[in-house]
């Protein structure tokens, strides 16, 4: 009974780490993706080129490769360290990889939202003397975010599932814990798999329902 209680605690800790990875990576990806979207619609060709290159490269690079680069390239070769604890350091390195990768998809979602804003509104903003940055921040982005709430929710759900790739560099999130339990309890593989599948369902299903409700609630009426 004590062993079962201990394993249940380990599973809860693994899912808690998955939640932390998702929230931290999602927040960073949202900020970085918004900046990239602004660069992609910028009047400056240099900024547009940088934004386009970033998005095209990251969207066409396997996430496993990005995570391994962050763990081995940044962590071991370049000796990037956020904590003296090895496990904590790899957690933050995986957050960098997940954020960098997800930001490319966030950028494209927000850029699609920007394209839904009538051109006349941006022209009117310029006519009253607003700069490109002010126009983007005050007029365009608020409407763009409301238009892409549902796609952003889908990206967050995908990010939740993508956190399993962090196991490639030894981050003890849910999938790595599941693998460990498989090795310890080979006679209960189906039950363990069903339990972890249910755990991810509990994480992702409410997220989809919440963002679907928000999309209807905050939809922009044209």
Coordinates of C-alpha atoms in Angstrom, one line a residue:
X1 CA 0.0 0.0 0.0
X2 CA 2.9 2.3 0.8
X3 CA 4.6 1.6 -2.5
X4 CA 1.4 2.3 -4.4
X5 CA 1.0 5.6 -2.5
X6 CA 4.6 6.5 -3.3
X7 CA 4.1 5.8 -7.0
X8 CA 0.9 7.9 -7.1
X9 CA 2.9 10.8 -5.6
X10 CA 5.6 10.4 -8.3
X11 CA 2.9 10.5 -11.0
X12 CA 1.3 13.6 -9.6
X13 CA 4.7 15.3 -9.4
X14 CA 5.4 14.3 -13.0
X15 CA 2.1 15.9 -14.2
X16 CA 2.8 18.9 -12.1
X17 CA 6.1 19.3 -13.9
X18 CA 4.2 18.9 -17.2
X19 CA 1.9 21.7 -16.2
X20 CA 4.8 24.0 -15.2
X21 CA 6.5 23.3 -18.5
X22 CA 3.3 24.1 -20.4
X23 CA 2.6 27.3 -18.6
X24 CA 6.1 28.7 -18.6
X25 CA 6.7 27.8 -22.2
X26 CA 3.3 29.0 -23.3
X27 CA 3.8 32.4 -21.7
X28 CA 7.3 32.9 -23.2
X29 CA 6.0 31.7 -26.6
X30 CA 3.1 34.1 -26.5
X31 CA 5.4 37.1 -25.9
X32 CA 8.0 36.0 -28.4
X33 CA 5.3 35.0 -31.0
X34 CA 3.7 38.4 -30.7
X35 CA 7.0 40.1 -31.3
X36 CA 7.7 37.9 -34.3
X37 CA 4.2 38.7 -35.7
X38 CA 4.9 42.4 -35.3
X39 CA 8.2 41.9 -37.2
X40 CA 6.5 40.0 -40.0
X41 CA 4.0 42.8 -40.7
X42 CA 6.6 45.5 -40.1
X43 CA 7.3 48.1 -42.8
X44 CA 11.0 47.4 -42.5
X45 CA 12.2 44.7 -44.9
X46 CA 15.0 43.7 -42.4
X47 CA 12.6 42.9 -39.6
X48 CA 10.2 41.1 -42.0
X49 CA 13.2 39.0 -43.2
X50 CA 14.3 38.1 -39.7
X51 CA 10.8 37.2 -38.6
X52 CA 10.1 35.1 -41.8
X53 CA 13.4 33.2 -41.5
X54 CA 12.9 32.4 -37.8
X55 CA 9.3 31.1 -38.4
X56 CA 10.3 29.0 -41.5
X57 CA 13.3 27.5 -39.8
X58 CA 11.7 26.6 -36.5
X59 CA 8.4 25.3 -38.1
X60 CA 10.4 23.0 -40.3
X61 CA 12.8 21.7 -37.6
X62 CA 11.7 18.6 -35.6
X63 CA 11.0 19.5 -32.0
X64 CA 13.1 16.7 -30.7
X65 CA 16.1 18.2 -32.5
X66 CA 15.4 21.6 -30.9
X67 CA 15.1 20.1 -27.4
X68 CA 18.3 18.1 -27.8
X69 CA 20.1 21.1 -29.1
X70 CA 19.0 23.1 -26.0
X71 CA 20.0 20.3 -23.7
X72 CA 23.3 19.3 -25.2
X73 CA 24.3 22.3 -27.3
X74 CA 23.3 25.0 -24.7
X75 CA 23.7 22.9 -21.6
X76 CA 26.8 20.9 -22.2
X77 CA 28.7 22.7 -25.0
X78 CA 28.0 26.3 -24.2
X79 CA 27.6 25.6 -20.5
X80 CA 24.4 27.7 -20.1
X81 CA 23.2 27.3 -16.6
X82 CA 20.1 28.5 -14.7
X83 CA 20.5 26.5 -11.6
X84 CA 23.2 24.4 -9.8
X85 CA 20.7 21.6 -9.9
X86 CA 21.1 19.5 -13.0
X87 CA 17.4 18.5 -13.2
X88 CA 16.2 22.1 -12.7
X89 CA 18.7 23.4 -15.3
X90 CA 17.5 20.9 -17.9
X91 CA 13.9 21.9 -17.1
X92 CA 14.7 25.5 -18.0
X93 CA 16.6 24.5 -21.1
X94 CA 13.6 22.5 -22.2
X95 CA 11.4 25.5 -21.6
X96 CA 13.7 27.5 -24.0
X97 CA 13.3 24.8 -26.7
X98 CA 9.6 24.5 -26.3
X99 CA 9.1 28.3 -26.2
X100 CA 11.3 28.9 -29.3
X101 CA 9.5 26.2 -31.3
X102 CA 6.0 27.1 -30.2
X103 CA 6.6 30.9 -30.8
X104 CA 6.8 30.2 -34.5
X105 CA 3.2 28.8 -34.5
X106 CA 1.9 31.5 -32.2
X107 CA 3.4 34.1 -34.6
X108 CA 1.5 32.7 -37.6
X109 CA -1.7 32.5 -35.6
X110 CA -1.5 36.1 -34.5
X111 CA -0.4 37.2 -38.0
X112 CA -3.6 35.6 -39.4
X113 CA -5.5 37.5 -36.8
X114 CA -3.8 40.8 -37.8
X115 CA -4.9 40.1 -41.4
X116 CA -8.6 40.0 -40.2
X117 CA -8.4 43.6 -39.1
X118 CA -9.8 46.0 -41.7
X119 CA -7.1 47.9 -43.5
X120 CA -9.1 51.1 -43.1
X121 CA -8.6 51.0 -39.3
X122 CA -4.9 50.9 -39.7
X123 CA -5.0 53.7 -42.2
X124 CA -7.2 55.8 -40.0
X125 CA -4.7 55.3 -37.1
X126 CA -1.9 56.5 -39.3
X127 CA -4.0 59.5 -40.4
X128 CA -4.3 60.7 -36.8
X129 CA -0.5 60.4 -36.3
X130 CA -0.1 57.0 -34.6
X131 CA 3.3 55.3 -35.2
X132 CA 3.5 51.7 -36.5
X133 CA 4.1 50.5 -32.9
X134 CA 1.2 52.5 -31.4
X135 CA -1.1 51.3 -34.2
X136 CA -0.1 47.7 -33.7
X137 CA -0.4 47.9 -29.9
X138 CA -3.6 50.0 -29.6
X139 CA -5.6 49.2 -32.7
X140 CA -4.5 46.0 -34.4
X141 CA -3.3 43.5 -31.8
X142 CA -6.3 43.7 -29.4
X143 CA -8.6 42.8 -32.3
X144 CA -6.2 40.2 -33.6
X145 CA -6.0 38.4 -30.3
X146 CA -9.7 38.2 -30.0
X147 CA -9.9 36.7 -33.5
X148 CA -7.4 33.9 -32.9
X149 CA -8.4 32.7 -29.4
X150 CA -9.4 29.3 -30.6
X151 CA -6.2 28.7 -32.7
X152 CA -4.1 29.8 -29.7
X153 CA -6.0 27.3 -27.6
X154 CA -5.1 24.6 -30.1
X155 CA -1.5 25.6 -29.9
X156 CA -1.5 25.4 -26.1
X157 CA -3.0 21.9 -26.3
X158 CA -0.3 20.9 -28.8
X159 CA 2.3 22.4 -26.4
X160 CA 0.9 20.4 -23.5
X161 CA 1.5 17.2 -25.5
X162 CA 4.8 18.4 -26.9
X163 CA 6.2 18.6 -23.3
X164 CA 6.7 14.9 -23.6
X165 CA 9.7 15.6 -25.9
X166 CA 11.5 17.0 -22.9
X167 CA 12.1 13.4 -21.8
X168 CA 14.7 13.3 -24.6
X169 CA 17.1 15.3 -22.3
X170 CA 16.0 13.6 -19.1
X171 CA 13.4 16.0 -17.8
X172 CA 11.1 13.9 -15.5
X173 CA 7.8 14.9 -16.9
X174 CA 4.8 12.6 -17.4
X175 CA 6.1 10.5 -20.3
X176 CA 9.5 9.8 -18.7
X177 CA 7.7 8.7 -15.5
X178 CA 5.4 6.5 -17.6
X179 CA 8.4 4.8 -19.2
X180 CA 10.0 4.3 -15.8
X181 CA 6.8 2.7 -14.5
X182 CA 6.6 0.5 -17.6
X183 CA 10.1 -0.9 -16.7
X184 CA 9.2 -1.4 -13.1
X185 CA 5.7 -2.9 -13.7
X186 CA 5.8 -4.7 -17.0
X187 CA 2.7 -6.7 -16.1
X188 CA 0.6 -3.5 -15.9
X189 CA 1.5 -1.7 -19.1
X190 CA -2.1 -1.3 -20.3
X191 CA -3.3 0.1 -16.9
X192 CA -0.3 2.5 -16.7
X193 CA -0.8 3.7 -20.2
X194 CA -4.5 4.2 -19.7
X195 CA -3.8 6.2 -16.5
X196 CA -1.4 8.6 -18.2
X197 CA -3.7 9.0 -21.2
X198 CA -6.5 9.9 -18.8
X199 CA -4.1 12.4 -17.1
X200 CA -3.4 14.2 -20.4
X201 CA -7.0 14.1 -21.3
X202 CA -7.8 15.9 -18.0
X203 CA -5.2 18.5 -18.9
X204 CA -6.2 19.1 -22.5
X205 CA -9.9 18.7 -22.6
X206 CA -10.8 21.6 -20.2
X207 CA -8.3 23.8 -22.1
X208 CA -10.1 23.2 -25.4
X209 CA -13.5 23.9 -23.8
X210 CA -12.3 27.1 -22.1
X211 CA -10.7 28.5 -25.3
X212 CA -13.8 27.5 -27.3
X213 CA -16.0 29.4 -24.8
X214 CA -13.7 32.4 -24.8
X215 CA -13.6 32.5 -28.6
X216 CA -17.4 32.7 -28.7
X217 CA -17.6 35.2 -25.8
X218 CA -14.9 37.6 -27.2
X219 CA -15.5 37.2 -30.9
X220 CA -15.1 40.4 -32.9
X221 CA -18.3 41.4 -34.6
X222 CA -17.6 42.7 -38.1

